[in-house]
Each structure stands twice: as structure tokens, then as C-alpha cells.
Coordinates of C-alpha atoms and ligand atoms in Angstrom, one line a residue:
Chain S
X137 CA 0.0 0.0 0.0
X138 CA 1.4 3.3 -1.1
X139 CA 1.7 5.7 1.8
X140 CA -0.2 9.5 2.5
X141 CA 3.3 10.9 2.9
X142 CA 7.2 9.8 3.3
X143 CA 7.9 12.2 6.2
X144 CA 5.1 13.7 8.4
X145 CA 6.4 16.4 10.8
X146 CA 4.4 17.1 13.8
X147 CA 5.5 21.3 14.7
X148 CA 6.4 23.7 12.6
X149 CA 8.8 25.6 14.8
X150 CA 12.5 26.3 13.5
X151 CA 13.6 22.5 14.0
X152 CA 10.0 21.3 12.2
X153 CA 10.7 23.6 9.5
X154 CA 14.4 23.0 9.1
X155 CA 13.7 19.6 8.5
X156 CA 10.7 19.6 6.4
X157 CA 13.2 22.2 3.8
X158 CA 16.0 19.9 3.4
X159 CA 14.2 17.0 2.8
X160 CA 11.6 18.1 0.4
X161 CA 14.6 20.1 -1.3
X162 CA 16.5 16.4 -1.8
X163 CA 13.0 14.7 -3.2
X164 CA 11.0 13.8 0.1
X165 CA 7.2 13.7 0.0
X166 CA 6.8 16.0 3.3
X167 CA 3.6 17.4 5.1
X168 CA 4.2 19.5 8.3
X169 CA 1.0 19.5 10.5
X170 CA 1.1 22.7 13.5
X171 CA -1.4 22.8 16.0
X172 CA -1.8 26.5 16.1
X173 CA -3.5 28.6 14.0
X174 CA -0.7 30.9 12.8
X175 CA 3.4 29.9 12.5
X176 CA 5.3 31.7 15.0
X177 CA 2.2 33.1 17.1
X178 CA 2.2 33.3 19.7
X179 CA 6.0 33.9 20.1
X180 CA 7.5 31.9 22.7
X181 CA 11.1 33.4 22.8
X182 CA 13.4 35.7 23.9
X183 CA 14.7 36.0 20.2
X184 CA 18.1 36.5 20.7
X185 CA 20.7 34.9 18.5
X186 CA 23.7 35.4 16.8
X187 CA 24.8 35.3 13.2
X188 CA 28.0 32.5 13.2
X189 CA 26.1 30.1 12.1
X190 CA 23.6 31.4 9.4
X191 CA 25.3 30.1 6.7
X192 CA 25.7 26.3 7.4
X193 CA 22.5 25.7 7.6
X194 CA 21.5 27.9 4.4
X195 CA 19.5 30.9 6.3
X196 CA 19.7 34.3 4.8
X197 CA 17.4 36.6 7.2
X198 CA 14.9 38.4 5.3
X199 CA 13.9 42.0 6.6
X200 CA 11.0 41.4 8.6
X201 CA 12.6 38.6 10.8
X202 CA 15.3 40.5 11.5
X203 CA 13.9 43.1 14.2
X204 CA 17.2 44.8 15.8
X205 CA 21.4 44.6 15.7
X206 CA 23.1 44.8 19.0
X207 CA 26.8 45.6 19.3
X208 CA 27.5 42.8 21.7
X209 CA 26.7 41.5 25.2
X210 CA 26.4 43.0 28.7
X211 CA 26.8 40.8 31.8
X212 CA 25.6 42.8 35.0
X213 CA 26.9 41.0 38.2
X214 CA 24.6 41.0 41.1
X215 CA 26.2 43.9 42.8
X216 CA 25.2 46.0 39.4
X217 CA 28.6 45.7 38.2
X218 CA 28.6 45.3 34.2
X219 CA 30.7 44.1 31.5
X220 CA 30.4 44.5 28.1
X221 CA 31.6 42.3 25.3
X222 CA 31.3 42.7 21.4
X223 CA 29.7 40.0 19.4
X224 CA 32.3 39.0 17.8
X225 CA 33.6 37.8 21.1
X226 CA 29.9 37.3 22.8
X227 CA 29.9 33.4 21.4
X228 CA 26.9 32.1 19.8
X229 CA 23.7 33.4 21.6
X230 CA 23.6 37.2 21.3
X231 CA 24.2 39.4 17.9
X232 CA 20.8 40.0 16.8
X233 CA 17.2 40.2 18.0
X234 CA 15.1 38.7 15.9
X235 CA 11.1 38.7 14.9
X236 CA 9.9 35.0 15.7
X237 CA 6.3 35.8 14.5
X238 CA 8.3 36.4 11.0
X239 CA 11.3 34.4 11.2
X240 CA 9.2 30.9 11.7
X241 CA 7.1 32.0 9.1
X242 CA 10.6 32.4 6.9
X243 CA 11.5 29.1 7.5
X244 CA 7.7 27.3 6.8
X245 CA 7.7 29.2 3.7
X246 CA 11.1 28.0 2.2
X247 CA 10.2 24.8 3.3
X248 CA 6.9 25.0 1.2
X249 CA 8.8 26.7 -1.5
X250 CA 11.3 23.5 -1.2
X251 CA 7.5 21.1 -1.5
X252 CA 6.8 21.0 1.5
X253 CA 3.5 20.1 2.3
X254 CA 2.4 22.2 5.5
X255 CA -1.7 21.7 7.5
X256 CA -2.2 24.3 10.6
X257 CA -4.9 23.8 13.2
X258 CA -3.8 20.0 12.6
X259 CA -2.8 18.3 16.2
X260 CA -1.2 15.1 16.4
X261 CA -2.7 13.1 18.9
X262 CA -1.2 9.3 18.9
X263 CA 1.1 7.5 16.9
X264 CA 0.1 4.7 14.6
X265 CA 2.8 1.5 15.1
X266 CA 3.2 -1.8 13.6
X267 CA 5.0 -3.6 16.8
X268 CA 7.9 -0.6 17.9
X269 CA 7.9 1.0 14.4
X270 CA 6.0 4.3 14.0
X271 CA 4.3 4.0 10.6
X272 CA 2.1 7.4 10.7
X273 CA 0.2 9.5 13.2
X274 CA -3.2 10.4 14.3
X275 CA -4.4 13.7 13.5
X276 CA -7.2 16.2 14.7
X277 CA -7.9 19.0 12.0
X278 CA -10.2 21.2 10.6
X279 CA -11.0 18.0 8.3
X280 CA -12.1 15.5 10.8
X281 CA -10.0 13.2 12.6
X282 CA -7.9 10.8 10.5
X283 CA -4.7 8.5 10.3
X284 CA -2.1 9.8 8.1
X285 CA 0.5 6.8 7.3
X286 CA 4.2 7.7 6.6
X287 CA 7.8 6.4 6.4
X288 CA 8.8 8.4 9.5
X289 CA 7.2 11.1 11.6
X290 CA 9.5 13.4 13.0
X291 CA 8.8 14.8 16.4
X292 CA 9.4 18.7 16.1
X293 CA 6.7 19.6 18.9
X294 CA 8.9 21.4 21.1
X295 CA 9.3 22.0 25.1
X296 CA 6.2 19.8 25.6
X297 CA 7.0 17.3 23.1
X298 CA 4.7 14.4 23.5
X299 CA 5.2 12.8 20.4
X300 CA 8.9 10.8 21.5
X301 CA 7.4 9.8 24.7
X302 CA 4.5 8.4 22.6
X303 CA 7.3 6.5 20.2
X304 CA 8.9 5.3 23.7
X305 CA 12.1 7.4 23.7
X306 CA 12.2 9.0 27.3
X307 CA 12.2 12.7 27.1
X308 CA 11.0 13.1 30.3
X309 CA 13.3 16.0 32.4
X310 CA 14.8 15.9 36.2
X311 CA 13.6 19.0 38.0
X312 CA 17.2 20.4 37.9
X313 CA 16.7 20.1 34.0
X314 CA 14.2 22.4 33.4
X315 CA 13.6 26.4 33.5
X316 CA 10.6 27.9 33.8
X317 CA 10.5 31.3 31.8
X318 CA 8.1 34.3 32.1
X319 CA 8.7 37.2 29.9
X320 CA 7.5 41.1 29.1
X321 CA 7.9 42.5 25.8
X322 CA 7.9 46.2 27.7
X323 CA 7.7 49.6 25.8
X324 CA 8.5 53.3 27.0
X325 CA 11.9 52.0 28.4
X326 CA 15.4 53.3 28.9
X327 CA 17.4 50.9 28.3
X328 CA 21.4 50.5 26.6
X329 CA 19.9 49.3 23.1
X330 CA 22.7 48.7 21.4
X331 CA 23.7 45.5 23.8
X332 CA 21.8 42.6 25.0
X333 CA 22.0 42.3 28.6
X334 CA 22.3 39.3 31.3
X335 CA 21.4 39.8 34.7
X336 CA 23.3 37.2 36.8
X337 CA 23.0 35.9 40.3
X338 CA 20.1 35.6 43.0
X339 CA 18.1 38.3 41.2
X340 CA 17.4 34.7 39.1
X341 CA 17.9 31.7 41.0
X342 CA 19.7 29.2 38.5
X343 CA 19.6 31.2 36.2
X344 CA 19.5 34.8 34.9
X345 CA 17.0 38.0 33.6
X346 CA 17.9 39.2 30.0
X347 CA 16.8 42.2 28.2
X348 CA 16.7 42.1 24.7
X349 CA 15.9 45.5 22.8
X350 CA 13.6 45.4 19.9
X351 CA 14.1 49.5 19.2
X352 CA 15.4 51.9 20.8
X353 CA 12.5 52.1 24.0
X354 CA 11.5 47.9 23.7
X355 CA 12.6 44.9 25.0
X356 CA 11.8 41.5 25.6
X357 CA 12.2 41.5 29.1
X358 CA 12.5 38.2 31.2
X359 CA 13.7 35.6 33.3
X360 CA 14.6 32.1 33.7
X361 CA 14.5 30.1 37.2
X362 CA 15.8 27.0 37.8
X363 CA 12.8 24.1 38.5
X364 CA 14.6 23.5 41.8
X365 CA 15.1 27.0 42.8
X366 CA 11.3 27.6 42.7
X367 CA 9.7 28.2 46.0
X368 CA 6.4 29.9 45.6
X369 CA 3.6 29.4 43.4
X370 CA 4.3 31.7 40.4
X371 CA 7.7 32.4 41.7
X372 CA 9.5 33.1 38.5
X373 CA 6.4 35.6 37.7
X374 CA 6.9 36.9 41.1
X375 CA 11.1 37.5 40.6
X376 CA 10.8 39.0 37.1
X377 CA 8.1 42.0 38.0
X378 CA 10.5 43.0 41.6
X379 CA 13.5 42.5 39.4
X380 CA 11.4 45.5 36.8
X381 CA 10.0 47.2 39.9
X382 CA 13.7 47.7 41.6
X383 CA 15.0 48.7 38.2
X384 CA 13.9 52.5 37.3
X385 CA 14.6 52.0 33.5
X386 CA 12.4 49.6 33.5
X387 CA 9.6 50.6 36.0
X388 CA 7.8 53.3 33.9
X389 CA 7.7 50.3 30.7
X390 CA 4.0 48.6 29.7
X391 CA 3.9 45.7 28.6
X392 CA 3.2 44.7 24.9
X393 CA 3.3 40.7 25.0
X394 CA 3.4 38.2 27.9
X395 CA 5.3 35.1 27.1
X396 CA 5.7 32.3 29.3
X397 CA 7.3 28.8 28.8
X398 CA 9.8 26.4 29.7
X399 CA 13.0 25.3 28.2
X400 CA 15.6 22.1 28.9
X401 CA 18.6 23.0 30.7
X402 CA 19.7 18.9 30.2
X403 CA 22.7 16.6 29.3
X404 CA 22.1 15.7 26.0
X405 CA 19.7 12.6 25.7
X406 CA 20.6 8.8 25.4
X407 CA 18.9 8.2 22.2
X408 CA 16.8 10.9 19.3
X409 CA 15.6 8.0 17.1
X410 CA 13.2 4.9 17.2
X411 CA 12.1 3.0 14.2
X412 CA 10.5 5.2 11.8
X413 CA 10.9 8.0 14.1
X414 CA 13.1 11.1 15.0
X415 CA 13.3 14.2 17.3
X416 CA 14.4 17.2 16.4
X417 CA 14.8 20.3 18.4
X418 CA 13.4 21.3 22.0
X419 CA 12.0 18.0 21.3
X420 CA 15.0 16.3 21.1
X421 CA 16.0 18.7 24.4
X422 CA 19.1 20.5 22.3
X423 CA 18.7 23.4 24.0
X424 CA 21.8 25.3 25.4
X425 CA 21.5 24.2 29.4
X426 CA 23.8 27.5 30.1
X427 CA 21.8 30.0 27.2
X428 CA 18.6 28.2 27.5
X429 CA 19.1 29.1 23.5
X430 CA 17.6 26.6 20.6
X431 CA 17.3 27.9 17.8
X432 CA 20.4 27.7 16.5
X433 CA 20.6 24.0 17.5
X434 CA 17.1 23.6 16.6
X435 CA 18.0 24.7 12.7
X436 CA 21.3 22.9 12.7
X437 CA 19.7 19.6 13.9
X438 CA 16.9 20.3 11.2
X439 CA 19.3 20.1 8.2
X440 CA 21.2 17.4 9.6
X441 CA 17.4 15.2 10.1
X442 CA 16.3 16.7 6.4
X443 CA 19.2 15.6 5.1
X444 CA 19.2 12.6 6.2
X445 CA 15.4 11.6 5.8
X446 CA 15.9 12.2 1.8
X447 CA 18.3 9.9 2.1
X448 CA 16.2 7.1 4.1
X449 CA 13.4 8.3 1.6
X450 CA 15.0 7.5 -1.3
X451 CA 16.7 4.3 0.0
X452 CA 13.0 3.2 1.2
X453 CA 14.7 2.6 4.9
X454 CA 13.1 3.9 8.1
X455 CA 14.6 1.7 10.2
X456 CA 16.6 2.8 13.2
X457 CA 19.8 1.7 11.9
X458 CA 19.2 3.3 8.8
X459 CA 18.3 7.2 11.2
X460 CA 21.4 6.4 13.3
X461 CA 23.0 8.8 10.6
X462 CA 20.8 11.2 11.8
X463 CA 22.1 10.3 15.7
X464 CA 25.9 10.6 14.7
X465 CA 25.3 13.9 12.6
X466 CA 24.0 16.0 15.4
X467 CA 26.0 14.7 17.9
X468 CA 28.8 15.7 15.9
X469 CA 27.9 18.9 15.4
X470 CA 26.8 19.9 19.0
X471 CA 26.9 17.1 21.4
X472 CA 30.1 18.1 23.3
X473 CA 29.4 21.7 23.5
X474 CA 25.9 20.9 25.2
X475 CA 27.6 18.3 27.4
X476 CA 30.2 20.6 28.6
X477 CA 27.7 23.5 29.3
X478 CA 25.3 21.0 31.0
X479 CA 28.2 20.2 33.3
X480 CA 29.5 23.8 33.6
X481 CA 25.4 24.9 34.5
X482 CA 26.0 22.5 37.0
X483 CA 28.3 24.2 39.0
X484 CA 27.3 27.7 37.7
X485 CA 23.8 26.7 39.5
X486 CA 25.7 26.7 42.7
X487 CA 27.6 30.1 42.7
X488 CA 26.6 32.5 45.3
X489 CA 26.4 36.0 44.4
X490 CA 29.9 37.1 45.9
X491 CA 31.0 34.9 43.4
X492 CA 29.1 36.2 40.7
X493 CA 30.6 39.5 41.6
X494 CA 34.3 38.8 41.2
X495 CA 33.6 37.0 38.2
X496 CA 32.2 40.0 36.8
X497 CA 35.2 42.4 38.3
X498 CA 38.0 39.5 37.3
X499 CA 36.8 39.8 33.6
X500 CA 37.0 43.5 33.9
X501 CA 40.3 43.5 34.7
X502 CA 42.1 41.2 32.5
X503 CA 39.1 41.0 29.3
X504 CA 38.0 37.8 27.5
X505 CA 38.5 37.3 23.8
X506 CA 35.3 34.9 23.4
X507 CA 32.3 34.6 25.8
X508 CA 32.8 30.9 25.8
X509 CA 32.6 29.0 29.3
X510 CA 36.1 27.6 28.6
X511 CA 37.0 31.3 27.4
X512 CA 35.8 32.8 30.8
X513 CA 36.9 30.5 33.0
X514 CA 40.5 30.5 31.9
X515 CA 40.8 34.0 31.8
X516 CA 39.4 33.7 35.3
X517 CA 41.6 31.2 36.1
X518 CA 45.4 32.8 34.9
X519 CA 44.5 35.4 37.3
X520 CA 42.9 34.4 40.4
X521 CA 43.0 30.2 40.4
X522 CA 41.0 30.1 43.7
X523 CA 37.7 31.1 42.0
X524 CA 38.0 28.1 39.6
X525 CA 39.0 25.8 41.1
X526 CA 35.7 23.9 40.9
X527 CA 36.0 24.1 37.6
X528 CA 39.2 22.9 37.2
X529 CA 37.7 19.2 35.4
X530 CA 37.3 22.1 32.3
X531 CA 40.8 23.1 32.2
Chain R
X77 CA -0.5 8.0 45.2
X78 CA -2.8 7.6 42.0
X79 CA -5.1 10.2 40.7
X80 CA -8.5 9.2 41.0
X81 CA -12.0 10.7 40.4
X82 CA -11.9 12.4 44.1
X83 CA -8.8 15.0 42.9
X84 CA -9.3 17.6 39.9
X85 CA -6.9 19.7 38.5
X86 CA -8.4 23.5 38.4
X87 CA -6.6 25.2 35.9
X88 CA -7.6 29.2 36.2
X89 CA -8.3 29.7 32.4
X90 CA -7.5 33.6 33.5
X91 CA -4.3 33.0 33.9
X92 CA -3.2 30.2 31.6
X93 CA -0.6 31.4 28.8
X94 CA -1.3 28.1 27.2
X95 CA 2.2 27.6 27.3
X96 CA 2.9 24.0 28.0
X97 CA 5.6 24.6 30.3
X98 CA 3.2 22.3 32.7
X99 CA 3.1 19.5 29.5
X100 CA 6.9 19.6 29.3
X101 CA 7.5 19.0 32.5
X102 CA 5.6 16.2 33.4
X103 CA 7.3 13.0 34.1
X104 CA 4.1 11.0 33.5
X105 CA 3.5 12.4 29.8
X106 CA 0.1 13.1 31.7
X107 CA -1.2 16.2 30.7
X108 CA -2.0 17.6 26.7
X109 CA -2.5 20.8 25.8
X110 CA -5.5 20.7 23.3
X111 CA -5.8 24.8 21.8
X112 CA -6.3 26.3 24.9
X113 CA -7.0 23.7 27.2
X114 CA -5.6 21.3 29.4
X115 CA -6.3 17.7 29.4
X116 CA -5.2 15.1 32.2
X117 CA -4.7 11.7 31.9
X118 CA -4.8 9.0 34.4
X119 CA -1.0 7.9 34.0
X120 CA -0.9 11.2 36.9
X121 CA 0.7 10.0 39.8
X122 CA 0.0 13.6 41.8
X123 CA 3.6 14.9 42.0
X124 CA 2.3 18.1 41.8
X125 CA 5.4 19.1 39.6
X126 CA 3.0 20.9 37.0
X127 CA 1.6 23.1 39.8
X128 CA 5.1 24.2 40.4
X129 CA 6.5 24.5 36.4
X130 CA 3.9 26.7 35.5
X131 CA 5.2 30.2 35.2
X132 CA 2.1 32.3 36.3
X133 CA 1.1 29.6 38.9
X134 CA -2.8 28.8 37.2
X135 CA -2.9 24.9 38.4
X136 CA -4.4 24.1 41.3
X137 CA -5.1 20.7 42.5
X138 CA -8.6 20.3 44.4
X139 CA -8.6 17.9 47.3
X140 CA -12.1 16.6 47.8
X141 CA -12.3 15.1 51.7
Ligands
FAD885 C1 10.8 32.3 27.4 C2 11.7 31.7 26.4 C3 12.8 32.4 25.9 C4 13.6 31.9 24.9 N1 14.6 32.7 24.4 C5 15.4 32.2 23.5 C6 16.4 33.1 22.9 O1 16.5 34.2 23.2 N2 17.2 32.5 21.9 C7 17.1 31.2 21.5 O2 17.9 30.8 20.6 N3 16.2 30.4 22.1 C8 15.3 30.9 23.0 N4 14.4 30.0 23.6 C9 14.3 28.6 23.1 C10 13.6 28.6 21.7 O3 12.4 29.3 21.8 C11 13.4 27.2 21.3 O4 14.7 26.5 21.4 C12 12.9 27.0 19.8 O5 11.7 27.6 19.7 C13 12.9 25.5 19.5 O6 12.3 25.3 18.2 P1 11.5 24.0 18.0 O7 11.1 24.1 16.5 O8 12.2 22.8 18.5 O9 10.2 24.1 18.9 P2 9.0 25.2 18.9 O10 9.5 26.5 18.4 O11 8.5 25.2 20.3 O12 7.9 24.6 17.9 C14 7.2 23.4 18.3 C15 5.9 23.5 17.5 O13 5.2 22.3 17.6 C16 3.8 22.5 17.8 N5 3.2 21.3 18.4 C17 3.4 20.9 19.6 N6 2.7 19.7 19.8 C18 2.0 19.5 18.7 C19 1.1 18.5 18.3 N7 0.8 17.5 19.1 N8 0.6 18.5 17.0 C20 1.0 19.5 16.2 N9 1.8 20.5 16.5 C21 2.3 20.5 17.7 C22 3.8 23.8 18.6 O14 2.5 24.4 18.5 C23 4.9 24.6 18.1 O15 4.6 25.5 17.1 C24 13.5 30.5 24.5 C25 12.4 29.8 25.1 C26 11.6 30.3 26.0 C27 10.5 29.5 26.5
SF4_886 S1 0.8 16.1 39.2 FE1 2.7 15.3 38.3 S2 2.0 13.4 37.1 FE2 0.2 14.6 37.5 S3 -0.1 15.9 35.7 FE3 1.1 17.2 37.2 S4 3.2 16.8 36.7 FE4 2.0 15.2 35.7
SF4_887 S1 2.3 26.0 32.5 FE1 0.6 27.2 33.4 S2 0.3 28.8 31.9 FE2 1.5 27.2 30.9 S3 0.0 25.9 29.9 FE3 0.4 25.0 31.9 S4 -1.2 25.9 33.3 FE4 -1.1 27.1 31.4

């Protein structure tokens, strides 16, 4: 029996996207399904990223997604201290603000414009299998309920991907894994636009408050809490509006967007593939466990899955052996960064804000050519060895 | 502890973001976010970790007697 589709990809985020382009571009028969009602909306993101990696994975920014250009990054210790770093140097999370509502839309439409097939308002609700192999999906849409049968559905359904647990692959997080996120997008501010800025220390408890300027009197304002560091009900709601309250560039701003969310702050996972299935993305928890940042991974992962799934596509084998290519690819690409941050978060988790402090004053007296953890820490550590010597595993 | 008919999840459509931080974070794979609502499943074993993942704090778990 012929099958609906040779790839159906459940989420069109950056990683469902990704994917669906590169492999409808090498011959794929591809249908994304998104459960929302418009790509990108409503925008779940700080949308702050950085240019390095653009062109590996084929992206040219078009106007609209592109929403502001910072000179760099600014860390602010928790004494108020800051420090400012240029992009070049500011590694691979800060650069540019972007325009999520347009810059998924960007990636569905080259995707289409590649043949991809793409359904919104469609939600994936079970997985069809033969034994362990995923052969298609269950879908709720506008058009009824039906089965859609595939060589391989890819699960690109973000934070609260359901879709690998479904296939059996354990995606499920430790509490010291996840950060709860709550975020402004505030106007009639006074903010330094020309840099991104990190609040660091107890202001965010395992983690840190950015502000991200949008123009020269907006920013997306918000925070990020460690699960474990959460205390109240709404507590990471309740830190990000004292945080703006004690902060008078901040405390005359309205708010023009709430966001809220969640991302992985994890070791990368045992295992991304199953038979007939693979998970790409937030899905696939490849999130940055220092940044919280995905996008980037999200897009790199997606070419390396596209890329592969033309190949499985054209071979007629979606077995797991056959997606292990997909396994290896990403791993090399990004696996020992993410492992090394993990561990690094770790620690960093643990730092109390003295430390924080003459972290922030160390680096202001000797500089950092690359805002790297390795970079940071051996600067750090030339100077005064005592403060890293936790760290020392990284040296 | 098993969930059973005598404990409801209240979820204070007022506050939900529809956000799924609560979906991601729940070791049970218990809870999907259907549009704007949230549905639970019986796999919950009551850890209450939802109630503490959400970001605007709009779970609440009703104890009947
Ligand atoms: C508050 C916050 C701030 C962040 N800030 C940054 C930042 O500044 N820089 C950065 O790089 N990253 C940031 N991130 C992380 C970034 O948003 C993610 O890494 C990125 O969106 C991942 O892309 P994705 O395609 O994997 O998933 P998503 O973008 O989450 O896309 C998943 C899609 O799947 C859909 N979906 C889910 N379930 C189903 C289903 N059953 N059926 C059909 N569709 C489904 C969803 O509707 C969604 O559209 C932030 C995250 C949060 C929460
Ligand atoms: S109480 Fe625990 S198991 Fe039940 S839905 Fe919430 S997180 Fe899942
Ligand atoms: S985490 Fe809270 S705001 Fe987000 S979907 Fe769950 S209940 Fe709603």
C-alpha cells in the first residue's frame, strides 16, 4: 500500500521547518501539521541569537525577521557591576534580536517553497505503530479526525513534546533540568539598546534575567529560574516584575506581550531515534543548558534530520539503523558543546552572588576574547586560580 | 499516590498562557495541551510538579475530603 506521505512532521517551529526544507529540497514527499492557528504566534522566545552560524544551515534573514542589531553583550553582576563584550567575542547566543512571528514564518515558507507540504490547526494526537515502528500518526484538524500513514514522523513539537514519549524514547526531564521562563515585551523604556544584557546571580535563582531590545524604547524583558530554585507558586512571575520594579529604567515600561514557557537545561539525551521516528529540536531537548538558547541547535539539527530523511526516503529505509546517521550527525555537530555547558550549569547553578561579583570584576580586569565557558573561565583562572578551582575538570 | 476521580486539576483559564511549560515538564506524559485547554490523563501519579512549572502559577489541585 502506497503511503499519505514519506515524512510527516508534527510542529512547525525552526527545527519542524528546518527539516521539512531539506528534505523536500532532496526529493521527500513532506507534510508538516502545526497545531496553532498561525506559525510563530504566539511567540514563545526571547529572540536573541547570533549570526556565526547562518550560513551552514543555508539561512539568509529576510527584513521582517530580522527586528534589531546589538553591538555585543552585557553581563551585570549581582552587585550592578557590568561588563560588556562585542559579538564577535559574545559566542553564539547574542548578535541579533530577531522577529519570531516572521522568522518561523521564513523558515515554513522555504520549506513549502522547497515542497513541502504544510496543515495548521492539525494536532497530532497518537502515533500509529506496527510492533515498535511508528508507521504514521493520528491527526485532529479542521477535516475530521484521521490517520495519516508515513515512512517516518519526525517529532518537532517542542518543550512539551509528547510525540517521542509516545514512540517510547524518554524525554522526560529531572527537575534540575528544566527552567521555567516568564517574559515582558515592555515599551516606553530606557534601556542601553545597542547590547543585550544578562542579569546574573540571586536576582534569578539558576539562572539569569535578559533584556533584549527590539528598538530603541522595547525589550523582551524576562527571566529564567531554575525548577529546583522555585519556591512559591508563580515564583518566576513573582522575581521577574520586583526584578522591573527595583529597576527605574524599567519601572515606567508597559507591557506589549506576555510570554511564558519552559525550556531544557539537560545533558544531551541517550537516544533521538526509534524506528521510523526522529526528534528534532526542543524535542529532542538541544537546547543550550547554560543560554537556554535553541534555535540555533534547533536549525542545525533540522538540516542534519532533512538531510538525512531524503536519504532514508530515497533508500526506502526507516529503520533505526538506517536514522542512526541522523544520531551521529547531530551529535557531531553539537553534542560536546551541550555536554560541557550542561556540566559547567551544573556548578554555575551553585555560585553565590559574591561569586558572581568577582567573576564579573575579574573579567574587567584582565578581558575575554570569546564569551565561551572555557574562554571565561581560563581568563578567570590565569589570574585568580581560587575562584575556579571547581572548575578545574574544564581546564 | 494515583489520581482518581476524588482530585481535579483546576486550571484558572484567567491566567493560563497556554504555554505547555506544565506539558513539558511532566514525568508521566500526563497532561495535553489541546488549543487552549488542558487535558489530564490518568497515568498522573500527583507529583504536583505541573503546579510548580507553570510560570504564572494557574494549576491548582482540588482535594475533595
Ligand atoms: C521564554 C523563552 C525564551 C527563549 N529565548 C530564546 C532566545 O533568546 N534565543 C534562543 O535561541 N532560544 C530561546 N528560547 C528557546 C527557543 O524558543 C526554542 O529553542 C525554539 O523555539 C525551538 O524550536 P523547535 O522548533 O524545536 O520548537 P518550537 O518552536 O517550540 O515549535 C514546536 C511547535 O510544535 C507545535 N506542536 C506541539 N505539539 C504538537 C502536536 N501534538 N501537533 C501539532 N503541532 C504541535 C507547537 O505548536 C509549536 O509550534 C526561549 C524559550 C523560551 C520558553
Ligand atoms: S501532578 Fe505530576 S504526574 Fe500529575 S499531571 Fe502534574 S506533573 Fe504530571
Ligand atoms: S504551565 Fe501554566 S500557563 Fe503554561 S499551559 Fe500549563 S497551566 Fe497554562
Amino acid at each position: 500500500m502506497k503511503r499519505d506521505y514519506d515524512i510527516v512532521i508534527v510542529g512547525a517551529g525552526p527545527a519542524g521547518s528546518m527539516t521539512a526544507k531539506w528534505a523536500a529540497k532532496n526529493g521527500a514527499r513532506v507534510l508538516m501539521i502545526e497545531k496553532r492557528q498561525e506559525i510563530g504566534s504566539p511567540v514563545r522566545c526571547g529572540e536573541g541569537i547570533s549570526r556565526a552560524w547562518h550560513d551552514s544551515v543555508g539561512l539568509k534573514l529576510d527584513k521582517k525577521s530580522l527586528a534589531w542589531e546589538v553591538k555585543g553583550a552585557k553581563l551585570v553582576a549581582p552587585n550592578g557591576t557590568p561588563f560588556y563584550l562585542g559579538e564577535k567575542m559574545a559566542g553564539d547566543e547574542v548578535g541579533i534580536v530577531i522577529d519570531r512571528v516572521f522568522f518561523d514564518k521564513q523558515l515554513a515558507r522555504e520549506a513549502i517553497k522547497a515542497g513541502a507540504d504544510l496543515q495548521l490547526k492539525a494536532s497530532a494526537t497518537k502515533l500509529i505503530k506496527e510492533g515498535s515502528k511508528v508507521v504514521g500518526v493520528h491527526v485532529n484538524s479542521m477535516d475530521g479526525p484521521r490517520d495519516i500513514s508515513c515512512g517516518c514522523v519526525v517529532a518537532a513539537d517542542g518543550f512539551e513534546s509528547q510525540v517521542g514519549r509516545w514512540a517510547g524514547i524518554d524525554t522526560s526531564l529531572a527537575p534540575r533540568d528544566i527552567t521555567t521562563c516568564f517574559q515582558y515585551r515592555l515599551t516606553n523604556i530606557d534601556i542601553e539598546h545597542e547590547y543585550c544584557e544578562f542579569v546574573l546571580g540571586s536576582k534569578a535563582p539558576g539562572g539569569y534575567i535578559w533584556i533584549f531590545p527590539k528598538n530603541e524604547d522595547t525589550a523582551n524583558v524576562g527571566i529564567g529560574m531554575q525548577f529546583t530554585k522555585l519556591h512559591e507558586i508563580a515564583d518566576v512571575k513573582k522575581h521577574l516584575d520586583k526584578f522591573i520594579q527595583g529597576d527605574p529604567r524599567l519601572r515606567k515600561g508597559k507591557p506589549l506581550e506576555l510570554v511564558s514557557g519552559a525550556v531544557s537545561i539537560c545533558a544531551p539525551i541517550e537516544k533521538t531515534i526509534g524506528d521510523g521516528v526522529i526528534l528534532v529540536g526542543d524535542a529532542a531537548r538541544q537546547i543550550d543548558p547554560i543560554t537556554g538558547g535553541g534555535i540555533s541547535n534547533s536549525c542545525k539539527s533540522g538540516k542534519v534530520a532533512g538531510e538525512v530523511l531524503a536519504k532514508a526516503t530515497q533508500e526506502n529505509d526507516f529503520s533505526e539503523k538506517s536514522l542512526m546517521r541522523y544520531e551521529n550527525g547531530w551529535r557531531n555537530l553539537i553534542e560536546n558543546q551541550l555536554y560541557r555547558n550542561w556540566l559547567a550549569k551544573e556548578k554555575l547553578v551553585t555560585l553565590p552572588d559574591e561569586t558572581f561579583d568577582k567573576v564579573i570584576a575579574t573579567l574587567n580586569d584582565v578581558g575575554v576574547e570569546k564569551m565561551s565557558t572555557l574562554a571565561i573561565l581560563k581568563a578567570i583562572g590565569d589570574k585568580y586560580p581560587e575562584l575556579v578551582k571547581e572548575f578545574q575538570e574544564f581546564l | 499516590m494515583k489520581k482518581d476521580q476524588l482530585d481535579e486539576f483546576e486550571v484558572n483559564i484567567d491566567k493560563c498562557m497556554h504555554c505547555g511549560a506544565c506539558v513539558g515538564s511532566c514525568p508521566q506524559n500526563a497532561i495535553y495541551l489541546r488549543e487552549v485547554v488542558l487535558e489530564f490523563n490518568d497515568s498522573c501519579t500527583l507529583c504536583k510538579r505541573c503546579i510548580k512549572a507553570c510560570p504564572v502559577g494557574a494549576i491548582k489541585l482540588v482535594e475533595s475530603a
